[in-house]
Amino acid sequence: MSHFVIGDVQGCYEQLNELLSIIDFSPTKDHIIFAGDMVNRGNDSLKVLDFCLSNPNSVSAVLGNHDLYLMHLIESKGSDNCLQQILECDQLDSIYLWLKSCPLMKSISIDESKEIFYITHAGIPPIWTFDEARKYSNEISNELIHNPKSILSNMWGDYPNLWSNDLKGHERNRLIINYFTRMRFLFSNGALELKTKGLNEAGELIRWFDLTEKNLGANEYILFGHWAALKGKTDLNHIIGLDTGCVWGGDLTAIKLENKKLYSVNNNENL
Ligand SMILES: [Mn+2]
């Protein structure tokens, strides 16, 4: 049995299929975890979700910002050209149920090696321990199941941008969601800066993983997507970026947790 984590698919079903055949994915033996942003921008978001729902025992995922956007559209009965096929499909209820069952963070341990892999869409901020991060991820999952309309319609916005244990209600939920699904650069105190994407324009801002690295034990790893501009490069051995910009004409990347081998396929179509 092998565990694979796959970066941002964003509706690129053809490349996903190609990648699955390269890694020789077996739904009866292997497990795939998507690092979020399964949908939007690409052409075949519905097919990607169909694949997830058709393999309930071998496919799981963490939510990305685009997945949450889709959930908001479902809940608010909104529309979006790129996601319309999903919004109008017969299995929308089961898709929504499945999305609500996906957490913001998963952790997986591989028995023999005693290694622990934390998987989130954007990352884990340095101000949280991994136990705290799991607790906050659970808080959001609980809200998505019990109060979806309320949390999804109040998650928008960039503020508050600095964590405090005293935060409550929508401000707390919004910041947890932003750290897990939109984070790239931080101020040195751990506050989010959500406007900057490019590494050249960062100034005094710090890449989140340069601050979080110190929290990792020798057997711990973080796997994340979201930041296509990095092209997967963090320069760190234990924090591995998997968004290699497939939907922008780049690669779709998977990592096999048992040996940390990377696999990728190129999306030449969109060049
Ligand atoms: Mn994203």
PDB file of C-alpha atoms in Angstrom, residues 44-271:
ATOM      1  CA  ASP A  44     -13.152  19.332 -15.863  1.00  0.00           C
ATOM      2  CA  SER A  45     -13.818  20.104 -12.212  1.00  0.00           C
ATOM      3  CA  LEU A  46     -16.870  17.835 -12.138  1.00  0.00           C
ATOM      4  CA  LYS A  47     -14.857  14.865 -13.414  1.00  0.00           C
ATOM      5  CA  VAL A  48     -12.244  15.432 -10.709  1.00  0.00           C
ATOM      6  CA  LEU A  49     -14.937  15.381  -8.010  1.00  0.00           C
ATOM      7  CA  ASP A  50     -16.547  12.331  -9.627  1.00  0.00           C
ATOM      8  CA  PHE A  51     -13.223  10.553  -9.297  1.00  0.00           C
ATOM      9  CA  CYS A  52     -13.063  11.482  -5.598  1.00  0.00           C
ATOM     10  CA  LEU A  53     -16.616  10.361  -4.871  1.00  0.00           C
ATOM     11  CA  SER A  54     -16.226   7.133  -6.839  1.00  0.00           C
ATOM     12  CA  ASN A  55     -13.293   6.079  -4.679  1.00  0.00           C
ATOM     13  CA  PRO A  56     -14.476   6.839  -1.144  1.00  0.00           C
ATOM     14  CA  ASN A  57     -12.140   4.351   0.499  1.00  0.00           C
ATOM     15  CA  SER A  58      -8.996   5.329  -1.327  1.00  0.00           C
ATOM     16  CA  VAL A  59      -9.324   9.079  -1.942  1.00  0.00           C
ATOM     17  CA  SER A  60      -9.498  11.887   0.594  1.00  0.00           C
ATOM     18  CA  ALA A  61      -8.672  15.575   0.549  1.00  0.00           C
ATOM     19  CA  VAL A  62      -8.127  18.749   2.496  1.00  0.00           C
ATOM     20  CA  LEU A  63     -10.062  21.831   1.431  1.00  0.00           C
ATOM     21  CA  GLY A  64      -8.502  24.684  -0.520  1.00  0.00           C
ATOM     22  CA  ASN A  65      -9.801  28.191  -1.110  1.00  0.00           C
ATOM     23  CA  HIS A  66     -11.362  27.222  -4.458  1.00  0.00           C
ATOM     24  CA  ASP A  67     -13.151  24.246  -2.893  1.00  0.00           C
ATOM     25  CA  LEU A  68     -14.570  26.541  -0.212  1.00  0.00           C
ATOM     26  CA  TYR A  69     -15.638  28.964  -2.933  1.00  0.00           C
ATOM     27  CA  LEU A  70     -17.547  26.128  -4.620  1.00  0.00           C
ATOM     28  CA  MET A  71     -19.155  25.215  -1.291  1.00  0.00           C
ATOM     29  CA  HIS A  72     -20.211  28.837  -0.862  1.00  0.00           C
ATOM     30  CA  LEU A  73     -21.799  28.788  -4.336  1.00  0.00           C
ATOM     31  CA  ILE A  74     -23.653  25.568  -3.532  1.00  0.00           C
ATOM     32  CA  GLU A  75     -24.907  26.916  -0.216  1.00  0.00           C
ATOM     33  CA  SER A  76     -25.904  30.332  -1.590  1.00  0.00           C
ATOM     34  CA  LYS A  77     -27.298  28.928  -4.858  1.00  0.00           C
ATOM     35  CA  GLY A  78     -24.880  31.159  -6.727  1.00  0.00           C
ATOM     36  CA  SER A  79     -23.420  30.659 -10.182  1.00  0.00           C
ATOM     37  CA  ASP A  80     -20.001  30.690 -11.836  1.00  0.00           C
ATOM     38  CA  ASN A  81     -19.324  29.780 -15.467  1.00  0.00           C
ATOM     39  CA  CYS A  82     -16.390  27.546 -14.640  1.00  0.00           C
ATOM     40  CA  LEU A  83     -18.240  25.622 -11.921  1.00  0.00           C
ATOM     41  CA  GLN A  84     -21.732  25.610 -13.439  1.00  0.00           C
ATOM     42  CA  GLN A  85     -21.512  21.987 -14.563  1.00  0.00           C
ATOM     43  CA  ILE A  86     -21.072  20.976 -10.917  1.00  0.00           C
ATOM     44  CA  LEU A  87     -23.764  23.340  -9.643  1.00  0.00           C
ATOM     45  CA  GLU A  88     -26.299  21.861 -12.056  1.00  0.00           C
ATOM     46  CA  CYS A  89     -25.362  18.192 -11.769  1.00  0.00           C
ATOM     47  CA  ASP A  90     -27.604  15.469 -10.335  1.00  0.00           C
ATOM     48  CA  GLN A  91     -25.136  14.373  -7.688  1.00  0.00           C
ATOM     49  CA  LEU A  92     -24.692  17.869  -6.226  1.00  0.00           C
ATOM     50  CA  ASP A  93     -25.981  16.798  -2.807  1.00  0.00           C
ATOM     51  CA  SER A  94     -23.462  14.004  -2.471  1.00  0.00           C
ATOM     52  CA  ILE A  95     -20.666  16.268  -3.750  1.00  0.00           C
ATOM     53  CA  TYR A  96     -21.547  18.856  -1.127  1.00  0.00           C
ATOM     54  CA  LEU A  97     -21.719  16.228   1.596  1.00  0.00           C
ATOM     55  CA  TRP A  98     -18.314  14.909   0.581  1.00  0.00           C
ATOM     56  CA  LEU A  99     -16.749  18.399   0.534  1.00  0.00           C
ATOM     57  CA  LYS A 100     -18.126  19.087   4.011  1.00  0.00           C
ATOM     58  CA  SER A 101     -16.452  15.906   5.226  1.00  0.00           C
ATOM     59  CA  CYS A 102     -13.018  17.151   4.085  1.00  0.00           C
ATOM     60  CA  PRO A 103     -10.979  18.853   6.833  1.00  0.00           C
ATOM     61  CA  LEU A 104      -8.567  21.791   6.472  1.00  0.00           C
ATOM     62  CA  MET A 105      -5.718  19.662   7.824  1.00  0.00           C
ATOM     63  CA  LYS A 106      -4.986  15.950   7.820  1.00  0.00           C
ATOM     64  CA  SER A 107      -2.113  14.111   9.400  1.00  0.00           C
ATOM     65  CA  ILE A 108      -0.902  10.726   8.304  1.00  0.00           C
ATOM     66  CA  SER A 109       1.710   8.500   9.839  1.00  0.00           C
ATOM     67  CA  ILE A 110       3.473   5.791   7.965  1.00  0.00           C
ATOM     68  CA  ASP A 111       3.827   2.868  10.343  1.00  0.00           C
ATOM     69  CA  GLU A 112       7.294   1.558   9.632  1.00  0.00           C
ATOM     70  CA  SER A 113       9.132   4.877   9.495  1.00  0.00           C
ATOM     71  CA  LYS A 114       7.302   6.634  12.357  1.00  0.00           C
ATOM     72  CA  GLU A 115       7.134   9.691  10.133  1.00  0.00           C
ATOM     73  CA  ILE A 116       4.205  12.095  10.419  1.00  0.00           C
ATOM     74  CA  PHE A 117       2.961  14.097   7.449  1.00  0.00           C
ATOM     75  CA  TYR A 118       0.738  17.145   7.972  1.00  0.00           C
ATOM     76  CA  ILE A 119      -1.255  18.037   4.871  1.00  0.00           C
ATOM     77  CA  THR A 120      -3.006  21.370   4.370  1.00  0.00           C
ATOM     78  CA  HIS A 121      -3.771  23.496   1.327  1.00  0.00           C
ATOM     79  CA  ALA A 122      -1.715  26.624   2.078  1.00  0.00           C
ATOM     80  CA  GLY A 123       0.286  25.579   5.138  1.00  0.00           C
ATOM     81  CA  ILE A 124       0.393  25.783   8.921  1.00  0.00           C
ATOM     82  CA  PRO A 125       1.306  29.075  10.611  1.00  0.00           C
ATOM     83  CA  PRO A 126       4.266  29.173  13.043  1.00  0.00           C
ATOM     84  CA  ILE A 127       2.116  30.462  15.902  1.00  0.00           C
ATOM     85  CA  TRP A 128       0.231  27.166  16.272  1.00  0.00           C
ATOM     86  CA  THR A 129       1.444  23.833  17.567  1.00  0.00           C
ATOM     87  CA  PHE A 130       0.324  20.895  15.433  1.00  0.00           C
ATOM     88  CA  ASP A 131      -2.161  19.891  18.124  1.00  0.00           C
ATOM     89  CA  GLU A 132      -3.632  23.380  18.059  1.00  0.00           C
ATOM     90  CA  ALA A 133      -3.771  23.305  14.263  1.00  0.00           C
ATOM     91  CA  ARG A 134      -5.701  20.021  14.412  1.00  0.00           C
ATOM     92  CA  LYS A 135      -8.090  21.493  16.957  1.00  0.00           C
ATOM     93  CA  TYR A 136      -8.755  24.574  14.796  1.00  0.00           C
ATOM     94  CA  SER A 137      -9.235  22.423  11.697  1.00  0.00           C
ATOM     95  CA  ASN A 138     -11.808  20.397  13.681  1.00  0.00           C
ATOM     96  CA  GLU A 139     -13.577  23.588  14.753  1.00  0.00           C
ATOM     97  CA  ILE A 140     -14.098  24.540  11.103  1.00  0.00           C
ATOM     98  CA  SER A 141     -15.203  21.018  10.091  1.00  0.00           C
ATOM     99  CA  ASN A 142     -17.754  21.096  12.868  1.00  0.00           C
ATOM    100  CA  GLU A 143     -19.125  24.447  11.673  1.00  0.00           C
ATOM    101  CA  LEU A 144     -19.202  23.284   8.034  1.00  0.00           C
ATOM    102  CA  ILE A 145     -21.362  20.351   9.070  1.00  0.00           C
ATOM    103  CA  HIS A 146     -23.663  22.130  11.520  1.00  0.00           C
ATOM    104  CA  ASN A 147     -23.748  25.778  10.344  1.00  0.00           C
ATOM    105  CA  PRO A 148     -22.562  25.718   6.722  1.00  0.00           C
ATOM    106  CA  LYS A 149     -24.515  28.722   5.507  1.00  0.00           C
ATOM    107  CA  SER A 150     -23.317  30.934   8.313  1.00  0.00           C
ATOM    108  CA  ILE A 151     -19.623  30.035   8.130  1.00  0.00           C
ATOM    109  CA  LEU A 152     -19.443  30.044   4.319  1.00  0.00           C
ATOM    110  CA  SER A 153     -21.103  33.435   3.941  1.00  0.00           C
ATOM    111  CA  ASN A 154     -18.901  35.028   6.617  1.00  0.00           C
ATOM    112  CA  MET A 155     -15.489  33.631   5.613  1.00  0.00           C
ATOM    113  CA  TRP A 156     -14.664  36.376   3.103  1.00  0.00           C
ATOM    114  CA  GLY A 157     -12.124  39.065   3.870  1.00  0.00           C
ATOM    115  CA  ASP A 158      -8.492  39.479   4.905  1.00  0.00           C
ATOM    116  CA  TYR A 159      -9.057  40.559   8.524  1.00  0.00           C
ATOM    117  CA  PRO A 160      -8.418  39.912  11.322  1.00  0.00           C
ATOM    118  CA  ASN A 161      -4.940  38.872  10.202  1.00  0.00           C
ATOM    119  CA  LEU A 162      -3.231  37.985  13.491  1.00  0.00           C
ATOM    120  CA  TRP A 163      -4.198  35.024  15.635  1.00  0.00           C
ATOM    121  CA  SER A 164      -5.281  35.383  19.221  1.00  0.00           C
ATOM    122  CA  ASN A 165      -6.872  32.641  21.334  1.00  0.00           C
ATOM    123  CA  ASP A 166      -9.584  35.116  22.304  1.00  0.00           C
ATOM    124  CA  LEU A 167     -10.959  35.447  18.772  1.00  0.00           C
ATOM    125  CA  LYS A 168     -14.521  34.227  18.521  1.00  0.00           C
ATOM    126  CA  GLY A 169     -17.246  33.549  15.973  1.00  0.00           C
ATOM    127  CA  HIS A 170     -16.829  34.600  12.376  1.00  0.00           C
ATOM    128  CA  GLU A 171     -13.549  36.443  12.930  1.00  0.00           C
ATOM    129  CA  ARG A 172     -12.011  33.326  14.436  1.00  0.00           C
ATOM    130  CA  ASN A 173     -13.366  31.049  11.682  1.00  0.00           C
ATOM    131  CA  ARG A 174     -12.278  33.445   8.929  1.00  0.00           C
ATOM    132  CA  LEU A 175      -8.717  33.657  10.218  1.00  0.00           C
ATOM    133  CA  ILE A 176      -8.398  29.884  10.685  1.00  0.00           C
ATOM    134  CA  ILE A 177      -9.644  29.380   7.109  1.00  0.00           C
ATOM    135  CA  ASN A 178      -7.288  32.066   5.769  1.00  0.00           C
ATOM    136  CA  TYR A 179      -4.230  30.568   7.501  1.00  0.00           C
ATOM    137  CA  PHE A 180      -4.994  27.076   6.240  1.00  0.00           C
ATOM    138  CA  THR A 181      -6.130  27.931   2.709  1.00  0.00           C
ATOM    139  CA  ARG A 182      -4.733  31.315   1.583  1.00  0.00           C
ATOM    140  CA  MET A 183      -1.451  31.911   3.462  1.00  0.00           C
ATOM    141  CA  ARG A 184       1.759  32.690   1.585  1.00  0.00           C
ATOM    142  CA  PHE A 185       3.645  35.494   3.308  1.00  0.00           C
ATOM    143  CA  LEU A 186       3.612  36.476   6.967  1.00  0.00           C
ATOM    144  CA  PHE A 187       4.854  39.408   8.971  1.00  0.00           C
ATOM    145  CA  SER A 188       7.483  38.412  11.531  1.00  0.00           C
ATOM    146  CA  ASN A 189       4.838  38.267  14.306  1.00  0.00           C
ATOM    147  CA  GLY A 190       2.872  35.650  12.364  1.00  0.00           C
ATOM    148  CA  ALA A 191       0.225  38.026  10.965  1.00  0.00           C
ATOM    149  CA  LEU A 192      -1.077  37.199   7.498  1.00  0.00           C
ATOM    150  CA  GLU A 193      -0.364  39.337   4.466  1.00  0.00           C
ATOM    151  CA  LEU A 194      -2.670  38.117   1.733  1.00  0.00           C
ATOM    152  CA  LYS A 195      -1.952  40.490  -1.151  1.00  0.00           C
ATOM    153  CA  THR A 196       1.579  39.462  -2.099  1.00  0.00           C
ATOM    154  CA  LYS A 197       2.205  36.381  -4.265  1.00  0.00           C
ATOM    155  CA  GLY A 198       5.556  36.989  -5.916  1.00  0.00           C
ATOM    156  CA  LEU A 199       8.846  36.224  -4.229  1.00  0.00           C
ATOM    157  CA  ASN A 200      10.433  39.362  -5.705  1.00  0.00           C
ATOM    158  CA  GLU A 201       7.921  41.759  -4.252  1.00  0.00           C
ATOM    159  CA  ALA A 202       7.936  40.409  -0.706  1.00  0.00           C
ATOM    160  CA  GLY A 203      10.158  43.042   0.938  1.00  0.00           C
ATOM    161  CA  GLU A 204      10.262  42.336   4.662  1.00  0.00           C
ATOM    162  CA  LEU A 205       7.574  39.695   4.438  1.00  0.00           C
ATOM    163  CA  ILE A 206       8.570  36.139   5.290  1.00  0.00           C
ATOM    164  CA  ARG A 207       7.492  32.930   3.552  1.00  0.00           C
ATOM    165  CA  TRP A 208       5.310  31.134   6.149  1.00  0.00           C
ATOM    166  CA  PHE A 209       7.378  27.963   6.067  1.00  0.00           C
ATOM    167  CA  ASP A 210      10.592  29.789   6.935  1.00  0.00           C
ATOM    168  CA  LEU A 211       8.941  30.581  10.281  1.00  0.00           C
ATOM    169  CA  THR A 212       7.114  27.262  10.781  1.00  0.00           C
ATOM    170  CA  GLU A 213      10.143  25.062  10.064  1.00  0.00           C
ATOM    171  CA  LYS A 214      11.430  25.359  13.643  1.00  0.00           C
ATOM    172  CA  ASN A 215       8.243  23.687  14.938  1.00  0.00           C
ATOM    173  CA  LEU A 216       8.891  20.459  13.053  1.00  0.00           C
ATOM    174  CA  GLY A 217      10.362  17.432  14.772  1.00  0.00           C
ATOM    175  CA  ALA A 218      12.912  15.235  13.004  1.00  0.00           C
ATOM    176  CA  ASN A 219      10.181  12.850  11.780  1.00  0.00           C
ATOM    177  CA  GLU A 220       7.616  15.483  10.825  1.00  0.00           C
ATOM    178  CA  TYR A 221       6.807  16.888   7.397  1.00  0.00           C
ATOM    179  CA  ILE A 222       4.376  19.441   5.998  1.00  0.00           C
ATOM    180  CA  LEU A 223       2.938  19.026   2.504  1.00  0.00           C
ATOM    181  CA  PHE A 224       1.016  21.883   0.938  1.00  0.00           C
ATOM    182  CA  GLY A 225      -0.264  23.300  -2.356  1.00  0.00           C
ATOM    183  CA  HIS A 226      -1.707  26.737  -3.210  1.00  0.00           C
ATOM    184  CA  TRP A 227       1.493  28.597  -4.111  1.00  0.00           C
ATOM    185  CA  ALA A 228       2.138  27.925  -7.802  1.00  0.00           C
ATOM    186  CA  ALA A 229       4.785  30.661  -8.039  1.00  0.00           C
ATOM    187  CA  LEU A 230       7.108  28.568  -5.845  1.00  0.00           C
ATOM    188  CA  LYS A 231       7.061  25.789  -8.465  1.00  0.00           C
ATOM    189  CA  GLY A 232       7.247  23.400  -5.515  1.00  0.00           C
ATOM    190  CA  LYS A 233      10.550  24.804  -4.243  1.00  0.00           C
ATOM    191  CA  THR A 234      10.808  25.728  -0.574  1.00  0.00           C
ATOM    192  CA  ASP A 235      14.530  24.903  -0.168  1.00  0.00           C
ATOM    193  CA  LEU A 236      13.482  22.899   2.902  1.00  0.00           C
ATOM    194  CA  ASN A 237      13.593  19.115   3.137  1.00  0.00           C
ATOM    195  CA  HIS A 238      10.635  18.713   5.481  1.00  0.00           C
ATOM    196  CA  ILE A 239       8.234  21.270   3.991  1.00  0.00           C
ATOM    197  CA  ILE A 240       7.281  20.309   0.477  1.00  0.00           C
ATOM    198  CA  GLY A 241       5.232  22.376  -1.989  1.00  0.00           C
ATOM    199  CA  LEU A 242       3.063  20.408  -4.409  1.00  0.00           C
ATOM    200  CA  ASP A 243       1.344  23.141  -6.436  1.00  0.00           C
ATOM    201  CA  THR A 244       3.388  23.202  -9.603  1.00  0.00           C
ATOM    202  CA  GLY A 245       0.841  25.219 -11.594  1.00  0.00           C
ATOM    203  CA  CYS A 246      -0.836  22.541 -13.704  1.00  0.00           C
ATOM    204  CA  VAL A 247      -3.766  24.785 -14.593  1.00  0.00           C
ATOM    205  CA  TRP A 248      -1.318  27.495 -15.734  1.00  0.00           C
ATOM    206  CA  GLY A 249       0.453  25.143 -18.150  1.00  0.00           C
ATOM    207  CA  GLY A 250       2.861  23.788 -15.525  1.00  0.00           C
ATOM    208  CA  ASP A 251       2.968  20.361 -13.902  1.00  0.00           C
ATOM    209  CA  LEU A 252       0.648  18.279 -11.766  1.00  0.00           C
ATOM    210  CA  THR A 253       2.726  16.763  -8.989  1.00  0.00           C
ATOM    211  CA  ALA A 254       2.324  13.839  -6.612  1.00  0.00           C
ATOM    212  CA  ILE A 255       4.571  12.690  -3.797  1.00  0.00           C
ATOM    213  CA  LYS A 256       4.723   9.124  -2.529  1.00  0.00           C
ATOM    214  CA  LEU A 257       4.974   9.305   1.237  1.00  0.00           C
ATOM    215  CA  GLU A 258       6.757   5.997   1.702  1.00  0.00           C
ATOM    216  CA  ASN A 259       9.877   7.219  -0.109  1.00  0.00           C
ATOM    217  CA  LYS A 260       9.134  10.912  -0.757  1.00  0.00           C
ATOM    218  CA  LYS A 261       9.569  10.387  -4.459  1.00  0.00           C
ATOM    219  CA  LEU A 262       7.988  13.067  -6.665  1.00  0.00           C
ATOM    220  CA  TYR A 263       6.036  12.284  -9.831  1.00  0.00           C
ATOM    221  CA  SER A 264       4.744  14.846 -12.286  1.00  0.00           C
ATOM    222  CA  VAL A 265       3.002  15.272 -15.597  1.00  0.00           C
ATOM    223  CA  ASN A 266       3.078  18.383 -17.746  1.00  0.00           C
ATOM    224  CA  ASN A 267       0.063  20.285 -18.988  1.00  0.00           C
ATOM    225  CA  ASN A 268       1.229  21.407 -22.403  1.00  0.00           C
ATOM    226  CA  GLU A 269      -2.286  22.208 -23.564  1.00  0.00           C
ATOM    227  CA  ASN A 270      -2.522  25.453 -21.689  1.00  0.00           C
ATOM    228  CA  LEU A 271       0.864  26.818 -22.710  1.00  0.00           C
TER     229      LEU A 271
END
